[in-house]
């Protein structure tokens, strides 16, 4: 991997390689873009098989955070960190504190939070060495688990999108197929059921199935059958890549809206949905509730009510994306990227004018 070339072509600002032999720490901190503000993104702890795989992952994730934060209207840039270790066997408090020291050295250019492999306890250890960490447990003054805010944001965004796809923003009697009934889907379902939506759920975890069943959802025995469900909304809330050339033709829905990151396996899948007339609500626009909620921890004491009010604004972002898609005659997937890129470009331009002699 020609790292400078990769960074130049992807418009990355900075890559930090953090090594502390005594603490057993090997980490990468990728800062993609800080035009809008300090880079915010989680720390993933994962034992990638090669250094190249680890770097590819952290760079890709950092860039995605720039788009998510920009489209959400946050004054935050995009970044991500990767601790190259097995979270089940390798991580310990000393490693987290050592990692925190590297973050402190960045002086707030990058703010971290939880991601795959890291936990609120890890964040608490990191916070012993730096203040540039959010998503701390409530007991430590943080906002705690972001899933509640994510679920609420998806609900509000789903309603406004339903107005376009179904002709009404009421979700009463609307049939919704949910793939994966984890933390976010659970919170989302609470809102949907209050409105009287009809839920069909699949999961691979019996405990998740039991929770969905207790709420009166229809349960699918075969998780793969979720793609064939005759429904109005398909909500991917498990893993990425579930919208792909093998599944798109099976979908019966008018709209795809869920929490999973990277729902589209390839960019072409967004185009295919658009051509089929299925309204795809771009994942990073719809699932930004967690990050919006976290942003309310930065530089002020966290207030849940204030944060949730702002999370509800995801409905406005979804509306903007739908209107760009209509006006420019482009897919909603492209419209979301356009929205994020335009915002960054306009601020960059303004900064350029301001700095000019
Ligand atoms: P979670 O682990 O609590 O839930 C995921 C659920 O999906 C689990 O119950 C799991 O058993 C199920 N699952 C996995 N593979 C499946 C399959 N093939 N078929 C059906 N079910 C399957 O995770 P979560 O926090 O609810 O997040 C769900 C998705 O939303 C993830 O993609 C995550 O990256 C994304 N997301 C989460 C947040 C958040 O605030 N938690 C924010 C943004 C995006």
Coordinates of N, CA and C and ligand atoms in Angstrom, one line a residue, residues 68 145-148 150 179-185 202-205 208 211 223 236-240 259-261 287-288 290, ligand 1:
X68 N -20.9 11.2 7.4 CA -22.0 11.1 8.4 C -22.2 12.4 9.2
X145 N -25.2 4.6 26.4 CA -25.5 3.8 25.2 C -26.2 4.7 24.1
X146 N -25.6 4.8 22.9 CA -26.2 5.7 21.9 C -27.4 5.0 21.2
X147 N -27.7 3.8 21.5 CA -28.7 3.1 20.7 C -30.1 3.7 20.8
X148 N -30.4 4.3 21.9 CA -31.7 4.8 22.1 C -31.9 6.0 21.2
X150 N -30.2 6.6 18.4 CA -30.1 6.1 17.1 C -31.5 5.6 16.6
X179 N -34.7 -6.7 9.9 CA -33.7 -7.7 9.9 C -32.7 -7.4 11.0
X180 N -32.7 -8.2 12.1 CA -31.9 -8.0 13.2 C -32.6 -7.2 14.3
X181 N -32.8 -7.9 15.5 CA -33.6 -7.2 16.5 C -32.7 -7.0 17.7
X182 N -31.6 -6.2 17.5 CA -30.7 -5.9 18.6 C -31.1 -4.6 19.3
X183 N -30.0 -3.9 19.8 CA -30.3 -2.7 20.6 C -31.1 -1.6 19.9
X184 N -30.6 -1.2 18.7 CA -31.2 -0.1 18.0 C -32.6 -0.6 17.5
X185 N -32.8 -1.8 17.0 CA -34.1 -2.2 16.5 C -35.1 -2.2 17.6
X202 N -36.7 -10.9 12.0 CA -35.8 -12.1 12.0 C -34.6 -11.7 12.8
X203 N -34.0 -12.7 13.4 CA -32.7 -12.6 14.0 C -32.1 -14.0 14.1
X204 N -30.8 -14.0 14.4 CA -30.1 -15.3 14.6 C -29.9 -15.6 16.1
X205 N -30.3 -14.7 16.9 CA -30.1 -14.9 18.3 C -31.4 -15.1 19.0
X208 N -32.9 -12.3 21.2 CA -33.5 -11.2 20.4 C -34.9 -11.6 19.9
X211 N -37.4 -11.3 22.6 CA -37.8 -9.9 22.9 C -38.8 -9.5 21.8
X223 N -34.1 -16.7 8.9 CA -33.7 -15.3 8.8 C -33.6 -14.9 7.4
X236 N -33.1 -2.8 7.5 CA -31.9 -3.6 7.8 C -31.3 -3.1 9.1
X237 N -31.3 -3.9 10.1 CA -30.8 -3.4 11.4 C -29.8 -4.4 12.0
X238 N -29.2 -5.2 11.1 CA -28.2 -6.2 11.6 C -26.8 -5.8 11.1
X239 N -26.3 -6.4 10.0 CA -24.9 -6.1 9.5 C -25.0 -5.4 8.2
X240 N -23.8 -4.9 7.7 CA -23.8 -4.3 6.4 C -23.9 -5.2 5.3
X259 N -31.0 0.7 10.5 CA -29.8 1.3 11.2 C -28.5 0.8 10.7
X260 N -28.4 -0.4 10.0 CA -27.1 -1.0 9.7 C -26.2 0.0 9.0
X261 N -24.9 0.0 9.3 CA -24.0 0.8 8.5 C -23.7 0.0 7.2
X287 N -29.0 6.9 10.4 CA -28.6 6.3 11.7 C -27.6 7.3 12.5
X288 N -27.7 8.6 12.2 CA -26.8 9.5 12.8 C -27.2 9.9 14.2
X290 N -27.0 8.5 17.0 CA -26.0 8.2 18.0 C -25.0 9.3 18.1
Ligands
LIG1 P1 -26.7 -5.3 18.0 O1 -25.5 -6.2 18.0 O2 -27.4 -5.0 19.3 O3 -27.9 -5.9 17.1 C1 -27.6 -6.6 15.9 C2 -28.6 -7.7 15.8 O4 -28.5 -8.3 14.5 C3 -28.3 -8.9 16.8 O5 -29.4 -9.2 17.6 C4 -27.8 -10.0 15.9 O6 -28.1 -11.3 16.5 C5 -28.6 -9.7 14.7 N1 -28.0 -10.4 13.5 C6 -26.7 -10.5 13.1 N2 -26.6 -11.1 11.9 C7 -27.9 -11.4 11.5 C8 -28.5 -12.0 10.3 N3 -27.7 -12.5 9.4 N4 -29.8 -12.0 10.3 C9 -30.6 -11.5 11.2 N5 -30.1 -11.0 12.3 C10 -28.8 -10.9 12.5 O7 -26.3 -4.0 17.3 P2 -27.0 -2.6 17.3 O8 -26.2 -1.7 18.2 O9 -28.4 -2.7 17.4 O10 -26.6 -2.1 15.8 C11 -27.3 -2.6 14.6 C12 -26.7 -2.0 13.4 O11 -26.8 -0.6 13.4 C13 -25.2 -2.3 13.2 O12 -24.9 -2.4 11.8 C14 -24.5 -1.0 13.7 O13 -23.3 -0.8 13.1 C15 -25.5 0.0 13.3 N6 -25.5 1.2 14.0 C16 -25.7 1.2 15.4 C17 -25.7 2.4 16.1 C18 -25.9 2.4 17.6 O14 -26.2 3.5 18.2 N7 -25.9 1.2 18.3 C19 -25.5 3.6 15.5 C20 -25.3 3.6 14.1 C21 -25.3 2.4 13.4

